[in-house]
mmCIF file of C-alpha atoms in Angstrom:
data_model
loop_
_atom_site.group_PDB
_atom_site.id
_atom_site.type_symbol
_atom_site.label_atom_id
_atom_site.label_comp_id
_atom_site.label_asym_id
_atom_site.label_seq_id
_atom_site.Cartn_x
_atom_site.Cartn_y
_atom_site.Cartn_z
ATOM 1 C CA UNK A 18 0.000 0.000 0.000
ATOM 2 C CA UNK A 19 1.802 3.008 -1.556
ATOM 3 C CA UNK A 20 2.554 6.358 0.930
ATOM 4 C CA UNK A 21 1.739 9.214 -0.787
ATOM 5 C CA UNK A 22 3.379 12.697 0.175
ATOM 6 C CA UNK A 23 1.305 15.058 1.598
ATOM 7 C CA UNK A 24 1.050 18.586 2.483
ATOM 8 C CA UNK A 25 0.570 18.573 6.930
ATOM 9 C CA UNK A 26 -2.162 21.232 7.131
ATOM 10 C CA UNK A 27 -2.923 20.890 11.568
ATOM 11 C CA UNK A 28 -6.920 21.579 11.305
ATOM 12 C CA UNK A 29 -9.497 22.107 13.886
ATOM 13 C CA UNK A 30 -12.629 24.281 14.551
ATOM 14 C CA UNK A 31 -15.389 25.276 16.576
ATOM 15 C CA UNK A 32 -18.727 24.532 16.701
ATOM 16 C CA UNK A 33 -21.190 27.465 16.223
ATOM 17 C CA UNK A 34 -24.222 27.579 18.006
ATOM 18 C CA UNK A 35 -26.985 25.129 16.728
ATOM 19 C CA UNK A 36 -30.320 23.983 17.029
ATOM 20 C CA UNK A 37 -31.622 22.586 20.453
ATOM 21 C CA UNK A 38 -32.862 19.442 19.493
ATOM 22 C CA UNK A 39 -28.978 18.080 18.690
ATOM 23 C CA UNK A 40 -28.128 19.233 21.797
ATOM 24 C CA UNK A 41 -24.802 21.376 20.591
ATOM 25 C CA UNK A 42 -23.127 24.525 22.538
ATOM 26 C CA UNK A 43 -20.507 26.400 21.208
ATOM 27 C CA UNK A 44 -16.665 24.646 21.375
ATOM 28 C CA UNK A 45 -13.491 25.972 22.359
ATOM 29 C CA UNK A 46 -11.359 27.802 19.945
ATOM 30 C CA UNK A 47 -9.092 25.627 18.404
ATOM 31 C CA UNK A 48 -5.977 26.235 15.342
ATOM 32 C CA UNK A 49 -7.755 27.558 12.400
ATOM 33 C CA UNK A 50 -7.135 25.594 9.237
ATOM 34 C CA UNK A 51 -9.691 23.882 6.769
ATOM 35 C CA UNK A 52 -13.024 23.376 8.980
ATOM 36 C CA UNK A 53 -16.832 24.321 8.803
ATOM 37 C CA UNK A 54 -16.644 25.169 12.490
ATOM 38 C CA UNK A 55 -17.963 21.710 13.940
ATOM 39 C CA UNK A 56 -17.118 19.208 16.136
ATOM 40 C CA UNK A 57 -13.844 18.098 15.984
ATOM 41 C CA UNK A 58 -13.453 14.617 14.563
ATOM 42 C CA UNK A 59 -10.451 12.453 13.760
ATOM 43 C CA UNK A 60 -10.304 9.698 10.986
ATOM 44 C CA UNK A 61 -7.569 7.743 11.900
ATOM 45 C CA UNK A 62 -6.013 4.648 10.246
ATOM 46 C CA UNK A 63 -4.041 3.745 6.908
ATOM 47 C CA UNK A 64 -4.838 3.720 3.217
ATOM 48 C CA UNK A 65 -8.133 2.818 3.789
ATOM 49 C CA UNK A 66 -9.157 5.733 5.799
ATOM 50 C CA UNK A 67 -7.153 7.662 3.096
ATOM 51 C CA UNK A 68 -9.054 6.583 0.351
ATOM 52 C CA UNK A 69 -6.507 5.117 -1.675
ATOM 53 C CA UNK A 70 -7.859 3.444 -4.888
ATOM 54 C CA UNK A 71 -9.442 4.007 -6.475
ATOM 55 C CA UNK A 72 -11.847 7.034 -4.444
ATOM 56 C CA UNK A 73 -9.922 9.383 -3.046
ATOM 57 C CA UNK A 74 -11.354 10.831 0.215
ATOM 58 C CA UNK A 75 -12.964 7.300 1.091
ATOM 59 C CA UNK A 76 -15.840 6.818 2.855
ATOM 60 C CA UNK A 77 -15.003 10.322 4.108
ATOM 61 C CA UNK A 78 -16.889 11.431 1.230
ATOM 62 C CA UNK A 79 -20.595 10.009 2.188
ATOM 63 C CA UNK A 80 -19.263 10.010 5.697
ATOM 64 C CA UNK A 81 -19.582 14.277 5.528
ATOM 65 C CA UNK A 82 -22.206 14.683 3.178
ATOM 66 C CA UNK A 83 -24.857 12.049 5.871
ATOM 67 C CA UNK A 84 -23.454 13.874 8.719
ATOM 68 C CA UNK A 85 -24.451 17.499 6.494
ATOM 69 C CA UNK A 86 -27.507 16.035 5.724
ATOM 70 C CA UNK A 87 -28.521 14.974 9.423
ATOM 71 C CA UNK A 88 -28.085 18.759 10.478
ATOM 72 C CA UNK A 89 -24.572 18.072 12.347
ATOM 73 C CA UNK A 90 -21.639 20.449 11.827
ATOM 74 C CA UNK A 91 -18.417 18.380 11.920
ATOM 75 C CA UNK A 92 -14.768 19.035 11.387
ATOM 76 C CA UNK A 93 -12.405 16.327 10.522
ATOM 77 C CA UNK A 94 -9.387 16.800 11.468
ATOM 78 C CA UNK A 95 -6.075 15.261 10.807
ATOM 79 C CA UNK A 96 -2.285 16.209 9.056
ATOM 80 C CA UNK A 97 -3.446 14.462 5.643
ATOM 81 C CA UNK A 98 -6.065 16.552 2.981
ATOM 82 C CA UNK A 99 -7.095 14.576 0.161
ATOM 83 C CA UNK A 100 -10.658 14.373 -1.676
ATOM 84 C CA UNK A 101 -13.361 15.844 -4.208
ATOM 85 C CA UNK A 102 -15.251 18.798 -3.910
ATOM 86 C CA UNK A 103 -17.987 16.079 -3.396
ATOM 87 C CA UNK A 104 -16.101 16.677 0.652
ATOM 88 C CA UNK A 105 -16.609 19.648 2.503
ATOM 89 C CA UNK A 106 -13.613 18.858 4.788
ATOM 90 C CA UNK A 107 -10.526 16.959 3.198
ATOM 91 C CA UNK A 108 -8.827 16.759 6.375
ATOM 92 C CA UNK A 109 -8.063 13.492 8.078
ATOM 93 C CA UNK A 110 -4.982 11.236 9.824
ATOM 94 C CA UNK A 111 -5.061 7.944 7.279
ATOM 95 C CA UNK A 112 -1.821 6.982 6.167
ATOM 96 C CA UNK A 113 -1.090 4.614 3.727
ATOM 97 C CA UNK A 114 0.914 1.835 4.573
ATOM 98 C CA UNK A 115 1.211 2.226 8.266
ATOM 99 C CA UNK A 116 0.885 -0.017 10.647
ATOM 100 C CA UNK A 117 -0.483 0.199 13.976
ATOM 101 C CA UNK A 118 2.901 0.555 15.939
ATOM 102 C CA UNK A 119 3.680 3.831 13.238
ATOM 103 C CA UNK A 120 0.506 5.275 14.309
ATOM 104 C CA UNK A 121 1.345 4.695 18.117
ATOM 105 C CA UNK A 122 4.395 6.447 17.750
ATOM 106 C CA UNK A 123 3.473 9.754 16.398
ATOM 107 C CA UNK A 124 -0.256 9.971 17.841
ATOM 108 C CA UNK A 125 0.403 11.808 20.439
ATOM 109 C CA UNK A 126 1.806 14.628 18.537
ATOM 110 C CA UNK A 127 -1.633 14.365 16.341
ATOM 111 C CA UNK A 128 -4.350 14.646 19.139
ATOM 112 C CA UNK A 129 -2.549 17.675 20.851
ATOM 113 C CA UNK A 130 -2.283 19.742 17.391
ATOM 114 C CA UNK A 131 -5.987 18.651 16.374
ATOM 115 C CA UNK A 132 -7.758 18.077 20.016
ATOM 116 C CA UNK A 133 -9.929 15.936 18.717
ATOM 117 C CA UNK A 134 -13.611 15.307 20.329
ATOM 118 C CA UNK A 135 -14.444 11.859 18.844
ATOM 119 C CA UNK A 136 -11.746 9.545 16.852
ATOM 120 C CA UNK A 137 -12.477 6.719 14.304
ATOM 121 C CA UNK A 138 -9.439 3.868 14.440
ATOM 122 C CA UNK A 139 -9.593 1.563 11.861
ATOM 123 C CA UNK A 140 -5.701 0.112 11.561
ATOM 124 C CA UNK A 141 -4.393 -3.255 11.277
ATOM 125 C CA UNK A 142 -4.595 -4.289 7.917
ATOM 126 C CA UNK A 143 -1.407 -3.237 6.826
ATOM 127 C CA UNK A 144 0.343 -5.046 9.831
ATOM 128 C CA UNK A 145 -1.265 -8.779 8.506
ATOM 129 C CA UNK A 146 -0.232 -7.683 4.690
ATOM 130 C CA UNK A 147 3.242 -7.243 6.067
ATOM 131 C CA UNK A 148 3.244 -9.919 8.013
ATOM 132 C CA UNK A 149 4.459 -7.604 10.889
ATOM 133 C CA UNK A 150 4.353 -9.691 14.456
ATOM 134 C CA UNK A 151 0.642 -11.105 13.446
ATOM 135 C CA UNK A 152 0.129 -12.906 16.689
ATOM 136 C CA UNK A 153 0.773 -9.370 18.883
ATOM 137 C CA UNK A 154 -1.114 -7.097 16.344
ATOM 138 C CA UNK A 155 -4.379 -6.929 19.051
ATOM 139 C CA UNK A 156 -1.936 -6.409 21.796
ATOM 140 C CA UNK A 157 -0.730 -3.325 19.427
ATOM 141 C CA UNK A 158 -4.045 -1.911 19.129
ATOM 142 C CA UNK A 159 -4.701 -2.183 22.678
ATOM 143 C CA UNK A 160 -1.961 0.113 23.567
ATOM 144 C CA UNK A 161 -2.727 2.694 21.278
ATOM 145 C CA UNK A 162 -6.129 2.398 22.369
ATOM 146 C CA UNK A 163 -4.539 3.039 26.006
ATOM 147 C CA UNK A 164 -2.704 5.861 24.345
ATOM 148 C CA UNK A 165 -5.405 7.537 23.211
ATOM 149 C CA UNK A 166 -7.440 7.385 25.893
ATOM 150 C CA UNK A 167 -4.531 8.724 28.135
ATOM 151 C CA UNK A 168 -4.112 11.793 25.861
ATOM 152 C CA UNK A 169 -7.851 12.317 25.840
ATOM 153 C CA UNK A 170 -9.989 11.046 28.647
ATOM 154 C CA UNK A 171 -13.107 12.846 27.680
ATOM 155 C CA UNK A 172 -12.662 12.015 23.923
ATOM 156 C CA UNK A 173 -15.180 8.848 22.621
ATOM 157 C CA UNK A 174 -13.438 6.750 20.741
ATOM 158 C CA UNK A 175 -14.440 4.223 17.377
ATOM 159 C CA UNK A 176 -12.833 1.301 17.213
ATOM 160 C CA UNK A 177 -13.952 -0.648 13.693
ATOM 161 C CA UNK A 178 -12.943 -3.810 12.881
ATOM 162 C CA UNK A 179 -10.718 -4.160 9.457
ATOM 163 C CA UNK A 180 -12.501 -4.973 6.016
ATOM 164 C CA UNK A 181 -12.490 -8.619 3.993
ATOM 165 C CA UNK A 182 -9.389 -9.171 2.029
ATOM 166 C CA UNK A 183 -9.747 -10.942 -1.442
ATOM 167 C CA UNK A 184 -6.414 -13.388 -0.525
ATOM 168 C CA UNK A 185 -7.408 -16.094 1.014
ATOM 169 C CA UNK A 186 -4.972 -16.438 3.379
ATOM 170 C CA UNK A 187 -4.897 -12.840 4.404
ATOM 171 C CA UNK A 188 -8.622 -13.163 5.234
ATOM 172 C CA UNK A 189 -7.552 -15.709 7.589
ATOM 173 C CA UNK A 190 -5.813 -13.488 9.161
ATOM 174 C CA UNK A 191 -8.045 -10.867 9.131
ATOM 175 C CA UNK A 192 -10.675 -12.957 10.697
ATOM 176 C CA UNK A 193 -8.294 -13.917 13.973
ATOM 177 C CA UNK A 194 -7.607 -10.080 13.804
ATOM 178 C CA UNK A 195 -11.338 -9.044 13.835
ATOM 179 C CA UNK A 196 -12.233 -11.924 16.197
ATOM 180 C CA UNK A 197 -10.135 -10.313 18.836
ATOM 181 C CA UNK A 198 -11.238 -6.751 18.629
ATOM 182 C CA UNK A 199 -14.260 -6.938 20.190
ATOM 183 C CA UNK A 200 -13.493 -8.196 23.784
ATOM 184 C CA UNK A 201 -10.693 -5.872 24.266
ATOM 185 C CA UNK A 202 -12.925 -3.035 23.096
ATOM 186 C CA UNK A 203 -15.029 -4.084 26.140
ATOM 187 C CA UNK A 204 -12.296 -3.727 28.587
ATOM 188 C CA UNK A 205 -11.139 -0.229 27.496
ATOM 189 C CA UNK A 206 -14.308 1.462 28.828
ATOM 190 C CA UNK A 207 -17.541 3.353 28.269
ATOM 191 C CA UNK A 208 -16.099 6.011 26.075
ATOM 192 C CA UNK A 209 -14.977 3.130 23.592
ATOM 193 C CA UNK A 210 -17.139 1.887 20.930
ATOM 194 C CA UNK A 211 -16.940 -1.201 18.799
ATOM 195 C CA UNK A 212 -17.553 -0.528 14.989
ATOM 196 C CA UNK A 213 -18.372 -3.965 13.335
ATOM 197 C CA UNK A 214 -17.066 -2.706 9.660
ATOM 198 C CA UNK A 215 -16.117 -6.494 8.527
ATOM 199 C CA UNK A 216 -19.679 -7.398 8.135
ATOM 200 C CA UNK A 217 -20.799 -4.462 6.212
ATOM 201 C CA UNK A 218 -18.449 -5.586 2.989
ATOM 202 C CA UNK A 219 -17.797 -8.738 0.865
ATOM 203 C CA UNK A 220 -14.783 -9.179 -1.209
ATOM 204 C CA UNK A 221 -17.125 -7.472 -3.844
ATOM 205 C CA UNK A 222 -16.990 -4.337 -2.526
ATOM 206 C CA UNK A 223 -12.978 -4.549 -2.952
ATOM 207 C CA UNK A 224 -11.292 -2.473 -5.847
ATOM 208 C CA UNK A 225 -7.781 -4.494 -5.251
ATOM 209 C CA UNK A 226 -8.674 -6.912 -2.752
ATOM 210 C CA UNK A 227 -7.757 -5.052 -0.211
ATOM 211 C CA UNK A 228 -9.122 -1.223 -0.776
ATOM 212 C CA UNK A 229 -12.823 -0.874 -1.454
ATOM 213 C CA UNK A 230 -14.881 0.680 -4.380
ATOM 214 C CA UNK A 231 -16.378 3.801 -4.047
ATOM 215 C CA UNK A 232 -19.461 1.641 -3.367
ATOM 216 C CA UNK A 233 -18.107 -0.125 -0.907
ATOM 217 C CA UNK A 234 -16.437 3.172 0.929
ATOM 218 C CA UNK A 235 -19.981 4.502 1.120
ATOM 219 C CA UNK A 236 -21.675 1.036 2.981
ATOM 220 C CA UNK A 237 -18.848 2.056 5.088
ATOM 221 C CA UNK A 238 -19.744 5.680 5.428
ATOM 222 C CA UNK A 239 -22.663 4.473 6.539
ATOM 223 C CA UNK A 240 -21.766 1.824 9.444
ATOM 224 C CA UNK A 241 -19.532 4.908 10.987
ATOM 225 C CA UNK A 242 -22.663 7.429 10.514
ATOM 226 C CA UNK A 243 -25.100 5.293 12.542
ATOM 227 C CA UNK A 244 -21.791 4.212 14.639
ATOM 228 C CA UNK A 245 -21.208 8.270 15.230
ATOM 229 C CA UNK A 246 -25.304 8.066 15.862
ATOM 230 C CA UNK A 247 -25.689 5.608 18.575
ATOM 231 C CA UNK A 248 -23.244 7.924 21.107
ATOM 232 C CA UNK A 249 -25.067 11.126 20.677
ATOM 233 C CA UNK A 250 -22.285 12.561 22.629
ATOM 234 C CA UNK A 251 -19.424 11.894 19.415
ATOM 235 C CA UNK A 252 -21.087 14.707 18.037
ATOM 236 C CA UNK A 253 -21.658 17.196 21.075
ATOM 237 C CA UNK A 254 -18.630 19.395 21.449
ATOM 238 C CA UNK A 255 -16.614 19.451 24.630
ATOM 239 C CA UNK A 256 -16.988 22.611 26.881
ATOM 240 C CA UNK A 257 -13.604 23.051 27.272
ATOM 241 C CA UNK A 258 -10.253 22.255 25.652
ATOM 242 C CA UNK A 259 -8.817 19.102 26.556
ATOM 243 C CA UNK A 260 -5.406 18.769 28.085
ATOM 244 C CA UNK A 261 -2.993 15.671 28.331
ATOM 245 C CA UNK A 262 -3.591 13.520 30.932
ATOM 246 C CA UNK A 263 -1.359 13.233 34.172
#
């Protein structure tokens, strides 16, 4: 999964007043860059969250325009810009090629520049492609997890499991990958969410085997909109600023 260069553009915004029923108060004032003034949310992952091939922007793309449509104000936020015009905020932290450890080491820099409200994690695949330590990929995750809530107690947090894979024995491994996520999403707390993305694609909905079509980034545009849905506070701003935890 290539690495494309990109300009670091450090976004965030703040969320204007709105109407009652959505429950939304002003947010804290945050480093201007490319935002529509809304909550501040983080798509984190690899190429996938990138939208590497053959869509660029990803299921960002439906992701903003269902959020838009449902009345919500967001800002995704992130070091990466990529996407159509079809996206209202290009902003985002997917990287292509990384794996979960490359993440870990540089996401604490991230969530301080961007303060993110609510982050969506959807990593591993690139760690099973590269055959990178497969057995102590779900330990990996689980730190970063721990990392991220560390930085950012108040922050809710998306964890999705990884897409099908077209390779049959890299769907084996994503299976054992996916088939660990959910029980240590359950130990990391109430402020982190389980995002069961594996069901909501078949190899079908893979460009590559590996990246999905632009229909298949939209079913999963979907799964995080009614994911974002179900925790009506992902979308509420934060009173305050956060600060890193002691």
């Amino acid at each position: 999964m290539q690495q494309p260069t990109r300009r670091m553009v450090i976004v965030t915004g703040a969320l204007a007043a709105a109407g009652a029923a959505l429950g939304r108060t002003p947010a804290s004032a945050a480093v201007p860059g490319q935002s529509n003034g809304g909550v501040r949310v983080m798509p984190l992952g690899d190429s996938i969250t990138d939208g590497f091939t053959p869509y660029p922007g990803g299921y960002r793309v439906k992701l903003w325009q269902l959020l838009a449509a449902g009345g919500y104000r967001v800002d995704f936020v992130g070091t990466q810009t990529n996407g159509p015009t079809a996206l209202g905020d290009r902003d985002h932290e997917g990287h292509s090629g990384w794996r979960i450890d490359q993440l870990d080491t540089n996401i604490n820099t991230w969530l301080g520049q961007s303060d993110p409200r609510t982050v969506m994690l959807l990593i591993g695949t690139n760690d099973l492609n590269q055959n990178y330590d497969i057995a102590n990929a779900p330990r990996r995750l689980s730190a970063l997890i721990d990392k991220i809530r560390a930085a950012k107690p108040r922050s809710e947090l998306f964890v999705a499991t990884i897409p099908p894979q077209s390779n049959s024995t890299l769907e084996g491994r994503v299976r054992a990958y996916n088939a660990a996520i959910p029980s240590l999403v359950a130990q990391k707390g109430s402020r982190v969410h389980l995002v069961k993305m594996y069901e909501a694609l078949t190899t079908s909905d893979l460009a590559d085997g590996i990246h999905p079509t632009k229909a298949g980034y939209e079913k999963m545009a979907t799964v995080w909109f009614n994911a974002l849905r179900s925790v009506p506070s992902s979308l509420v701003p934060l009173a305050a600023r956060q600060t890193t935890a002691r």
